[in-house]
PDB file of C-alpha atoms and ligand atoms in Angstrom:
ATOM      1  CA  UNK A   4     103.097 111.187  48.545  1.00 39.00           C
ATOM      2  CA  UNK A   5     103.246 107.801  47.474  1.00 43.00           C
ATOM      3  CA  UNK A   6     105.608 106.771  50.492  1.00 43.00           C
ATOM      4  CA  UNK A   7     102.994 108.455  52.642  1.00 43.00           C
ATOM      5  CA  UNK A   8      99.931 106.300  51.840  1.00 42.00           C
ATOM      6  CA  UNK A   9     101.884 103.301  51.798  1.00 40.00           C
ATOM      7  CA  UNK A  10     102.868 104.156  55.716  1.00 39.00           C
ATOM      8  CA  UNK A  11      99.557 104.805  56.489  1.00 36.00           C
ATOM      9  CA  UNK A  12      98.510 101.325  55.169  1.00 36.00           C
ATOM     10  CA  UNK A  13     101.270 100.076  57.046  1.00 35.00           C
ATOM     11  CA  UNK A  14     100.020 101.540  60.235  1.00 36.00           C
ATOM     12  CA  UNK A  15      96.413  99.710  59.751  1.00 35.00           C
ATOM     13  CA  UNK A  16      97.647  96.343  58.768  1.00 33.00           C
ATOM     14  CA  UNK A  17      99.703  97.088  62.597  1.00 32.00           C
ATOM     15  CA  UNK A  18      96.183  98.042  64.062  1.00 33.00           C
ATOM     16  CA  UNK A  19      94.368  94.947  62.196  1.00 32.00           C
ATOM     17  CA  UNK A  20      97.153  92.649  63.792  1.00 30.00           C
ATOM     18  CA  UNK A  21      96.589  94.087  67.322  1.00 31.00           C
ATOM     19  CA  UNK A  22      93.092  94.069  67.668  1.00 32.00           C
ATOM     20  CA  UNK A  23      92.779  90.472  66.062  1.00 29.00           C
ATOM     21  CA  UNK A  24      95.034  89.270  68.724  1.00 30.00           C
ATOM     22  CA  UNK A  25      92.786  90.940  71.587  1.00 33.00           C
ATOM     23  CA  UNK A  26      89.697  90.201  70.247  1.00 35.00           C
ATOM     24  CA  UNK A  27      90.197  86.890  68.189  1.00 31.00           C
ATOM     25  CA  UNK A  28      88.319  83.946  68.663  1.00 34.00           C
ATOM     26  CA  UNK A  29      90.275  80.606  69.482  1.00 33.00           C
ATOM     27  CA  UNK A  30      94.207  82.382  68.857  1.00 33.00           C
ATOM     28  CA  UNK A  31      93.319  85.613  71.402  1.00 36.00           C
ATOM     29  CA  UNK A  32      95.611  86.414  73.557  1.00 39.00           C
ATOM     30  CA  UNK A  33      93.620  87.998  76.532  1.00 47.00           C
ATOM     31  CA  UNK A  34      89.987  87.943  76.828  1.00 59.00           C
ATOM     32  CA  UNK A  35      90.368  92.011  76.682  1.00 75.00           C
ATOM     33  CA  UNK A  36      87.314  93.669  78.245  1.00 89.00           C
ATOM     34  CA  UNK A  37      86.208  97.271  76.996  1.00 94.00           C
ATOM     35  CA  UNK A  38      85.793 100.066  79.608  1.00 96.00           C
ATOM     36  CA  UNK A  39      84.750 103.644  79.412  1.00 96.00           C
ATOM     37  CA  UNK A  40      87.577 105.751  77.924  1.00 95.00           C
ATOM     38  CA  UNK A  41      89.162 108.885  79.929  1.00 97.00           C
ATOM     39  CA  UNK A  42      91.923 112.229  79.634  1.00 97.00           C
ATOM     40  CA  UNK A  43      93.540 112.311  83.069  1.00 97.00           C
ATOM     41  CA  UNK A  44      93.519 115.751  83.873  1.00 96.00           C
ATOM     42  CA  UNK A  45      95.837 116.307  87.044  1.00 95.00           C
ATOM     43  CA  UNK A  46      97.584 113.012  89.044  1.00 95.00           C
ATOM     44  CA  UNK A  47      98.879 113.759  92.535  1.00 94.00           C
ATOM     45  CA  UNK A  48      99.945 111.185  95.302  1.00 92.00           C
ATOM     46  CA  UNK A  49      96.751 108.794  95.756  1.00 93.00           C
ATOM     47  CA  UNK A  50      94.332 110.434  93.825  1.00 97.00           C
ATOM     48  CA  UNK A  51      93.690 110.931  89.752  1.00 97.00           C
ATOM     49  CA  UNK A  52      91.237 113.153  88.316  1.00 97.00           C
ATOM     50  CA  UNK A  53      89.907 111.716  85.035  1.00 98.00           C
ATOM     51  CA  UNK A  54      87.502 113.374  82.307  1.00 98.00           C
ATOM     52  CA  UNK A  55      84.464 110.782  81.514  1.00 97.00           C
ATOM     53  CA  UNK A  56      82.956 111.514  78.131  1.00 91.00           C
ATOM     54  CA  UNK A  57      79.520 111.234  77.870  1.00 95.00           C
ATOM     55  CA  UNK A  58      78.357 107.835  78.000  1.00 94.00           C
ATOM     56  CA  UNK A  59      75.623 105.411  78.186  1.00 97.00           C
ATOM     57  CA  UNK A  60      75.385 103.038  81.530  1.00 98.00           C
ATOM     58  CA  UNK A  61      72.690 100.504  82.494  1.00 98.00           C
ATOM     59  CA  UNK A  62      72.499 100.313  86.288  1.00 98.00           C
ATOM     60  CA  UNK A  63      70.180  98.347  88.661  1.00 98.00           C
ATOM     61  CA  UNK A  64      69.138  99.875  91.615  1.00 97.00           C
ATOM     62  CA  UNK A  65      69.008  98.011  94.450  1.00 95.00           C
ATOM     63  CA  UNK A  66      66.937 100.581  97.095  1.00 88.00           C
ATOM     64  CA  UNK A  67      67.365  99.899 101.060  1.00 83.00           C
ATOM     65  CA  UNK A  68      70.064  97.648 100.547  1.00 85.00           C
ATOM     66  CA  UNK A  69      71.691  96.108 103.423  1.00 84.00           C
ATOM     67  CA  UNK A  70      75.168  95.599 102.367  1.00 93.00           C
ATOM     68  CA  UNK A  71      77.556  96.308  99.757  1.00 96.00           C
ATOM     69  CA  UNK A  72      78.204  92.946  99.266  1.00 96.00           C
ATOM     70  CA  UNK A  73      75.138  91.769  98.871  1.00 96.00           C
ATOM     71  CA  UNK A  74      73.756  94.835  96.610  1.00 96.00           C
ATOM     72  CA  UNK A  75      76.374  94.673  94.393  1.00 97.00           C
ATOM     73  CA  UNK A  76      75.658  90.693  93.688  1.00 96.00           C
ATOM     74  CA  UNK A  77      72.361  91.431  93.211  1.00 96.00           C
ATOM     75  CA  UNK A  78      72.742  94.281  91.353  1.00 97.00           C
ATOM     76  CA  UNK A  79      75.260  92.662  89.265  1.00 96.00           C
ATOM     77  CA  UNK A  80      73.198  89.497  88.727  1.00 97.00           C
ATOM     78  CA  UNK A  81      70.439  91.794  87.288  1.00 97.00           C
ATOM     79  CA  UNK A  82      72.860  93.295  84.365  1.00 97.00           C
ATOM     80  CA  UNK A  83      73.574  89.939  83.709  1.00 96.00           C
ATOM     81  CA  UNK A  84      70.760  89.032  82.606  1.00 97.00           C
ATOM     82  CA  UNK A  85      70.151  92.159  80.793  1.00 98.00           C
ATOM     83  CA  UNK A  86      73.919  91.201  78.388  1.00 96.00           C
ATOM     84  CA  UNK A  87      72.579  88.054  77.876  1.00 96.00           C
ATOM     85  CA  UNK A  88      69.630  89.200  76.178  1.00 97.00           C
ATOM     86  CA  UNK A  89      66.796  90.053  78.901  1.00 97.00           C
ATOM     87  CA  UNK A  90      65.615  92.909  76.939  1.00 97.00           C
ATOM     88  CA  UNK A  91      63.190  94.393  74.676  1.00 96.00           C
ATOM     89  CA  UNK A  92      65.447  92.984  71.552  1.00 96.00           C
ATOM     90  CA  UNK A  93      67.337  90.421  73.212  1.00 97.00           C
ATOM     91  CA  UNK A  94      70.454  91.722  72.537  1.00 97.00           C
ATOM     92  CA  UNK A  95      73.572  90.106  73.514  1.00 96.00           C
ATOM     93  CA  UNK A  96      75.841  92.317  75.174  1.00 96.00           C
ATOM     94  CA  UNK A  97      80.111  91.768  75.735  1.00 94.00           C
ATOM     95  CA  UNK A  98      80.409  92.174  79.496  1.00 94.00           C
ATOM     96  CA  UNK A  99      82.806  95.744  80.553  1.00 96.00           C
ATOM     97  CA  UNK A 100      84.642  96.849  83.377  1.00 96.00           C
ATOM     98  CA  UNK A 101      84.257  98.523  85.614  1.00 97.00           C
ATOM     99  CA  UNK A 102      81.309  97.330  87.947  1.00 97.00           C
ATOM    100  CA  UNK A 103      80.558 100.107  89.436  1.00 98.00           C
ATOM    101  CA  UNK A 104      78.580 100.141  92.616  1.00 98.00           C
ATOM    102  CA  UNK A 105      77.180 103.838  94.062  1.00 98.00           C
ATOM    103  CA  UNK A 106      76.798 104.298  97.595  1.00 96.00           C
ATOM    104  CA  UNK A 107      74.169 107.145  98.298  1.00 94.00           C
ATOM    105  CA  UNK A 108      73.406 108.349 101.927  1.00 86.00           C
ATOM    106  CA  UNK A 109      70.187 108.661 102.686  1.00 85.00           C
ATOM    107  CA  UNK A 110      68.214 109.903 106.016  1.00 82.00           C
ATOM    108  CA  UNK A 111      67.702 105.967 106.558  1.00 78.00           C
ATOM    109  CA  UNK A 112      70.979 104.171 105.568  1.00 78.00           C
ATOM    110  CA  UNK A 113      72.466 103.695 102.169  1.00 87.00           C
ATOM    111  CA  UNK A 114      70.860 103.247  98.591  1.00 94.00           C
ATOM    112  CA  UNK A 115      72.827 101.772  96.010  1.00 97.00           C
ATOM    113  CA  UNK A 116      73.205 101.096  92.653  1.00 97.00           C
ATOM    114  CA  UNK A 117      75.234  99.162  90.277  1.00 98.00           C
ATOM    115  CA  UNK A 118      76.185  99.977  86.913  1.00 98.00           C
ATOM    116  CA  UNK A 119      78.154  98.525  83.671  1.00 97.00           C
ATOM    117  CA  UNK A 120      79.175 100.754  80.825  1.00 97.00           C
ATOM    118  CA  UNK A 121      77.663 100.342  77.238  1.00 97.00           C
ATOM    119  CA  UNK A 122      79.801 100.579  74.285  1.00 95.00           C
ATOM    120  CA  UNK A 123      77.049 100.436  72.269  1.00 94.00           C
ATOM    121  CA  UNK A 124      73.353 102.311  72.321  1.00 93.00           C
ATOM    122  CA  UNK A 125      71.397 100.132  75.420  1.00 96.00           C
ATOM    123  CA  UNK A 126      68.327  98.639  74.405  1.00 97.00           C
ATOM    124  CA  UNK A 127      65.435  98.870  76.724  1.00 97.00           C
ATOM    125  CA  UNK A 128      65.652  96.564  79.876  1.00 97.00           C
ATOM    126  CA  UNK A 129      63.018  94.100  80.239  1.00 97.00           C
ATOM    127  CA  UNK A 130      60.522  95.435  83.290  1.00 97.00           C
ATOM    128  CA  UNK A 131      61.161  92.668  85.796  1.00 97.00           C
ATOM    129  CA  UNK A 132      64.613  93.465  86.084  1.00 98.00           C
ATOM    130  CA  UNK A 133      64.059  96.691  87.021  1.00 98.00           C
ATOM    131  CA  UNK A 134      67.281  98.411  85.224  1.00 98.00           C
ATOM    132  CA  UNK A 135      67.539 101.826  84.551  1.00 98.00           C
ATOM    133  CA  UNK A 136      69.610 103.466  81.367  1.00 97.00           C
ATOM    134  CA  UNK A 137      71.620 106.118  82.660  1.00 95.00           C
ATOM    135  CA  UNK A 138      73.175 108.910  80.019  1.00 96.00           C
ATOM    136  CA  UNK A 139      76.431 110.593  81.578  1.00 95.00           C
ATOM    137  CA  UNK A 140      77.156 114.081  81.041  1.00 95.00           C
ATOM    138  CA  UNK A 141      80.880 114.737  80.280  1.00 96.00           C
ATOM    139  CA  UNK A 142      82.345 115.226  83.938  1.00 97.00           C
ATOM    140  CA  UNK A 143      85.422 114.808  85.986  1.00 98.00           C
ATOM    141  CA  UNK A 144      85.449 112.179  88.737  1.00 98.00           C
ATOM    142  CA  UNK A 145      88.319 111.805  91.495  1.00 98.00           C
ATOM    143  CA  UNK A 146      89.405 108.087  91.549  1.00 98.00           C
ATOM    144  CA  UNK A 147      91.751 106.412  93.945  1.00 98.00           C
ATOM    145  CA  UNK A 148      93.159 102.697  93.226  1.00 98.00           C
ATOM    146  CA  UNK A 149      93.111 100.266  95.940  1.00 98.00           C
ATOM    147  CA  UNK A 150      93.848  95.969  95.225  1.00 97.00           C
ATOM    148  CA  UNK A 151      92.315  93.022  97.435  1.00 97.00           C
ATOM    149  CA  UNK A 152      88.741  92.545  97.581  1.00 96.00           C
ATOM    150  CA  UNK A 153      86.149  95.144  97.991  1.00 97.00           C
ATOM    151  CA  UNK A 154      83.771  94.677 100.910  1.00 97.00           C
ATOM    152  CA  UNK A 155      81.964  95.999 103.686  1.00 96.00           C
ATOM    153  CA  UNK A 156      84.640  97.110 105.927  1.00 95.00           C
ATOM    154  CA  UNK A 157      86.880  98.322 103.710  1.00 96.00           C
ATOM    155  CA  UNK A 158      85.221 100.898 100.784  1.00 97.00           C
ATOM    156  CA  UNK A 159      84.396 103.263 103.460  1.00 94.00           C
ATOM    157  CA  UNK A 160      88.159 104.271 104.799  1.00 97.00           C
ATOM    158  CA  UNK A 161      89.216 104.214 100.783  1.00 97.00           C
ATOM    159  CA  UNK A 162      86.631 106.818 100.371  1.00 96.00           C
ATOM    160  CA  UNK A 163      87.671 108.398 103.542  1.00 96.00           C
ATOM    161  CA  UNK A 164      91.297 108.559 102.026  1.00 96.00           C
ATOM    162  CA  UNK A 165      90.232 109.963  98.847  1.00 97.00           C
ATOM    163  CA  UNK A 166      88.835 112.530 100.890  1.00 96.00           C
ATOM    164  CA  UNK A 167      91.937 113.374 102.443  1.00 96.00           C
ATOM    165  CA  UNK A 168      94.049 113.572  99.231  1.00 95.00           C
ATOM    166  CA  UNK A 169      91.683 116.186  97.914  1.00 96.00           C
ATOM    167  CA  UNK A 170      91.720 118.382 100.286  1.00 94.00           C
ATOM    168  CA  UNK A 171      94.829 120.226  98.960  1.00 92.00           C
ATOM    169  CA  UNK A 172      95.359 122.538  97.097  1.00 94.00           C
ATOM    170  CA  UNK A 173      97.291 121.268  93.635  1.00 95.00           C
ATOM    171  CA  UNK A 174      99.150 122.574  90.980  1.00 93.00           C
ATOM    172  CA  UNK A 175      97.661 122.338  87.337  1.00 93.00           C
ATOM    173  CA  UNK A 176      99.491 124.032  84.718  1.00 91.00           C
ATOM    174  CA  UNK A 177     101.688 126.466  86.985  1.00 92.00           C
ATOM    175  CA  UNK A 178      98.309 127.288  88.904  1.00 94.00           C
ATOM    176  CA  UNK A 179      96.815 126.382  92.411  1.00 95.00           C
ATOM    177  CA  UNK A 180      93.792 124.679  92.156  1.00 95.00           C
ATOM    178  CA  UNK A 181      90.855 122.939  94.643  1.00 96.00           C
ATOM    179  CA  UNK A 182      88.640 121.024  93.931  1.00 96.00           C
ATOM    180  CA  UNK A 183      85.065 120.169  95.372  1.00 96.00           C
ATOM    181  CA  UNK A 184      83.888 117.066  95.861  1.00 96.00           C
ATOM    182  CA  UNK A 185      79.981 116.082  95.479  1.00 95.00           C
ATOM    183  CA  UNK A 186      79.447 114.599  99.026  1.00 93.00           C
ATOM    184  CA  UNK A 187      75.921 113.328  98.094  1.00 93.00           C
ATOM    185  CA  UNK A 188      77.139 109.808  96.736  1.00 95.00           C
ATOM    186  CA  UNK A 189      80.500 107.678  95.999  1.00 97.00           C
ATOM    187  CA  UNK A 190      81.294 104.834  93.816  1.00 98.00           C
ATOM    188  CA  UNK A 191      83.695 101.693  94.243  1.00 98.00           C
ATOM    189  CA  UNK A 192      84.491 100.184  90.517  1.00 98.00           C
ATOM    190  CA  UNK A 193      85.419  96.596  90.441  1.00 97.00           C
ATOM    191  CA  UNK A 194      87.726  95.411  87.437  1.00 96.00           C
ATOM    192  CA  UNK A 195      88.698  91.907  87.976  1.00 94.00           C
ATOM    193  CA  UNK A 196      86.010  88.764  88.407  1.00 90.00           C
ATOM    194  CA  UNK A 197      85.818  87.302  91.805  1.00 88.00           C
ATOM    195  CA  UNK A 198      87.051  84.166  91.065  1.00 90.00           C
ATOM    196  CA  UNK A 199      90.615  86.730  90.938  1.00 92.00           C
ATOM    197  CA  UNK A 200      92.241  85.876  94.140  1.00 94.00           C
ATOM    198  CA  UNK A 201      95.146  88.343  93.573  1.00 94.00           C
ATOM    199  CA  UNK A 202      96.284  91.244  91.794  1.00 95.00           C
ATOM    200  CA  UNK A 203      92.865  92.549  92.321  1.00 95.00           C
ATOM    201  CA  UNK A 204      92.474  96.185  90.934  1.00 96.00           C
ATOM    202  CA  UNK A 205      89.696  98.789  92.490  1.00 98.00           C
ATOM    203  CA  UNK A 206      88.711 102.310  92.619  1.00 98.00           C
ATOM    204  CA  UNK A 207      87.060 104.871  94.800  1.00 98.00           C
ATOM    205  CA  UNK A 208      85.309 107.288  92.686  1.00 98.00           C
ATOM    206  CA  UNK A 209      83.629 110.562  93.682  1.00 98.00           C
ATOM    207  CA  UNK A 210      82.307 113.120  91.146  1.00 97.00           C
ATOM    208  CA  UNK A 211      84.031 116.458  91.758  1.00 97.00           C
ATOM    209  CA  UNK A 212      81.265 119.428  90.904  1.00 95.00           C
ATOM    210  CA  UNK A 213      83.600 121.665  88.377  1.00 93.00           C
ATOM    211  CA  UNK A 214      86.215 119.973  86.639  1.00 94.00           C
ATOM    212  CA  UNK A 215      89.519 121.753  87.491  1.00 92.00           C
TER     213      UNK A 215
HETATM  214  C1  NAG B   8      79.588  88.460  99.401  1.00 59.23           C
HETATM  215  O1  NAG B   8      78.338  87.857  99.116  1.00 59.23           O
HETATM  216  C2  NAG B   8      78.429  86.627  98.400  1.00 59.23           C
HETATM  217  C3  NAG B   8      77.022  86.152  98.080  1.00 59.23           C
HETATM  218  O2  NAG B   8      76.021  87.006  98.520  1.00 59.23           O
HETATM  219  C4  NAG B   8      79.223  85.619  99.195  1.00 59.23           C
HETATM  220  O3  NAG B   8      79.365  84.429  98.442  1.00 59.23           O
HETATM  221  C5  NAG B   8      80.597  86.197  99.522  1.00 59.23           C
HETATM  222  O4  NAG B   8      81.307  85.311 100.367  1.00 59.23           O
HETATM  223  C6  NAG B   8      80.468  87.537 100.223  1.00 59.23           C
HETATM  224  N1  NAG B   8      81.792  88.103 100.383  1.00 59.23           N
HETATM  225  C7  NAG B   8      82.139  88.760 101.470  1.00 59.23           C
HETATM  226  C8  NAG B   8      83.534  89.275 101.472  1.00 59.23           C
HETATM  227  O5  NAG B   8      81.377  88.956 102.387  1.00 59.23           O
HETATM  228  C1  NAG B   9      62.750 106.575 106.218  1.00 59.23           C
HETATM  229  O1  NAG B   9      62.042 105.638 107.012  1.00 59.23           O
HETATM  230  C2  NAG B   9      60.782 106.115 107.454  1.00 59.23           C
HETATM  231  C3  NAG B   9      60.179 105.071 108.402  1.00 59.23           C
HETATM  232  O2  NAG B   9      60.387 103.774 107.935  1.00 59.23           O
HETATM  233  C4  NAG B   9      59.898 106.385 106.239  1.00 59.23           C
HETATM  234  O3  NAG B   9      58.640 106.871 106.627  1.00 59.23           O
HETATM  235  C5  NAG B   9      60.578 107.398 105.343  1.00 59.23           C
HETATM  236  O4  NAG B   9      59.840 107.587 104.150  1.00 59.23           O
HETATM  237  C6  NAG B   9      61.972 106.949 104.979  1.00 59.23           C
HETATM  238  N1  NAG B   9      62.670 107.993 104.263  1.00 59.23           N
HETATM  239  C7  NAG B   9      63.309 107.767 103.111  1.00 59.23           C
HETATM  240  C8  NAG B   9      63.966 108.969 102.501  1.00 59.23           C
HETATM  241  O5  NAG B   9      63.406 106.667 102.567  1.00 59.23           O
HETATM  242  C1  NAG B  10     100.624 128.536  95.147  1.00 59.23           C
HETATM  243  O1  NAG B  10     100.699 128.264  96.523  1.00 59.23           O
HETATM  244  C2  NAG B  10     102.007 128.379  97.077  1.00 59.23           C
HETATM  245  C3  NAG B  10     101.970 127.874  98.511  1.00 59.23           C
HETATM  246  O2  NAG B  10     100.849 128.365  99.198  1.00 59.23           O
HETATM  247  C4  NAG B  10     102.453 129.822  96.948  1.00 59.23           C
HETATM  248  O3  NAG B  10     103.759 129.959  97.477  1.00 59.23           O
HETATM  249  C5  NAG B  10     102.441 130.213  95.476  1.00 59.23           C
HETATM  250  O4  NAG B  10     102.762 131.592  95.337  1.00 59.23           O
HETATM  251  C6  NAG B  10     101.094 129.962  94.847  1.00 59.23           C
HETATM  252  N1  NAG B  10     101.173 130.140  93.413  1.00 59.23           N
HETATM  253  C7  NAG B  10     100.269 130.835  92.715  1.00 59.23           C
HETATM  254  C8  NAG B  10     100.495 130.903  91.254  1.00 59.23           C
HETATM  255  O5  NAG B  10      99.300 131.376  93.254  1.00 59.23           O
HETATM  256  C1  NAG B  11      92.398  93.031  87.202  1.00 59.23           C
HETATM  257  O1  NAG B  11      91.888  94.052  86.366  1.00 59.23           O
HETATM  258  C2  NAG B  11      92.843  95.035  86.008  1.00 59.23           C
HETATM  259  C3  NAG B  11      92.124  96.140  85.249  1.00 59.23           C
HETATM  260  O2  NAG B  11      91.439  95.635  84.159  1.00 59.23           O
HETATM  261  C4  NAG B  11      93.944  94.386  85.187  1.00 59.23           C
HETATM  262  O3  NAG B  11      94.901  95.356  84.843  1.00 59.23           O
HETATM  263  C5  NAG B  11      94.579  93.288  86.035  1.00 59.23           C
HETATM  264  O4  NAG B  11      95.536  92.620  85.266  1.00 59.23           O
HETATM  265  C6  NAG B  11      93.516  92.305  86.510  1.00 59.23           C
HETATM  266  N1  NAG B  11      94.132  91.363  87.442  1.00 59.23           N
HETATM  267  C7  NAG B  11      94.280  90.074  87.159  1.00 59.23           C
HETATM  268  C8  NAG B  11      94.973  89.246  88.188  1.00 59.23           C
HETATM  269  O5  NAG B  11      93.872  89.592  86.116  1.00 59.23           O
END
């Protein structure tokens, strides 16, 4: 019993050490940045399938936007303001990763919209920056990694590629499985800053309608 406890406290003073060296001021190691958490539910060549818990985003929408590029900066510049306290109680917010930018087709072009994961309940966006609080069902999403920088004239073949990888038929637990994708929109997630010249991490995302 007594061994027990003592193992357990053990364990937390491990867990106290940790997270004071992530999160520290001054003596931190890394400046570690929260994301949302995941289960990976099946892993084949170039393509994951993760499990998103429900979860709380703030995204701008930027409607009839020309470019990624250029939505994405604007989009991102308008979340910036809203984590440094542009809202109703001007909280401050800790930035997260991913930045996640979602591409939907429309009869016209593209709309987009980019979006930053809260680890704690939103408060509500001041008006002129025109965010939007989005609550995520629990859902799977297919996710391919790509590195270098994520532009224009490159996020469309990744997508393309994810594409491709799911359109086998996988094994899961000694079963075949497919899986369908939601065509109606996809998402490229940024992790690393821009001034990050290399070892660049991103992702394709697309939501797949029944999680296998
Ligand atoms: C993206 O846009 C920003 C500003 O709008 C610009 O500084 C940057 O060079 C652009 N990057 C690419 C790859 O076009
Ligand atoms: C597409 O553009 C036309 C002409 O500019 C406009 O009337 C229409 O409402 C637009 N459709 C959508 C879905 O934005
Ligand atoms: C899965 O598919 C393979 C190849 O088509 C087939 O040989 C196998 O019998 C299938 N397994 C099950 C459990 O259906
Ligand atoms: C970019 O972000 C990823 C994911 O957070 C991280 O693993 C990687 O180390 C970052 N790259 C650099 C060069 O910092």
């Amino acid at each position: 019993m007594a061994e027990g406890c003592a193992q357990i406290l053990v364990a937390n003073f491990l867990t106290f050490i940790v997270l004071l060296s992530f999160y520290g001021s001054g003596g931190g190691l890394v400046n570690a940045t929260e994301s949302p958490p995941y289960t990976v539910v099946l892993s084949a060549p170039g393509v994951e399938i993760r499990l998103y818990h429900e979860l709380s985003w703030i995204s701008a929408p930027v409607v009839g936007g020309t470019s990624f590029n250029k939505s994405t900066h604007d989009g991102f510049h308008r979340l910036y303001q809203y984590i440094h306290g542009v809202n109703e109680d001007n909280t401050k917010y800790k930035i997260t990763t991913p930045i996640l930018t979602t591409i939907t087709s429309t009869p016209n072009g593209s709309d987009f919209s980019v979006s930053m994961y809260m680890t704690s309940k939103p408060s509500i966006p001041s008006p002129q920056l025109n965010l939007q609080i989005s609550n995520w069902k629990s859902h799977c999403i297919a996710i391919a990694t790509f590195s270098g920088f994520a532009q224009d004239d490159n996020i469309y073949k990744e997508r393309s590629s994810l594409h491709l990888s799911l359109a086998k038929t996988f094994t899961l637990h000694g079963k075949n499985v497919t899986v369908s994708e939601d065509k109606s929109s996809y998402s490229i997630a940024q992790y690393n800053s821009s001034s990050t010249l290399s070892g660049r991490v991103n992702e394709a995302w697309v939501n797949i309608l029944a999680c296998p």
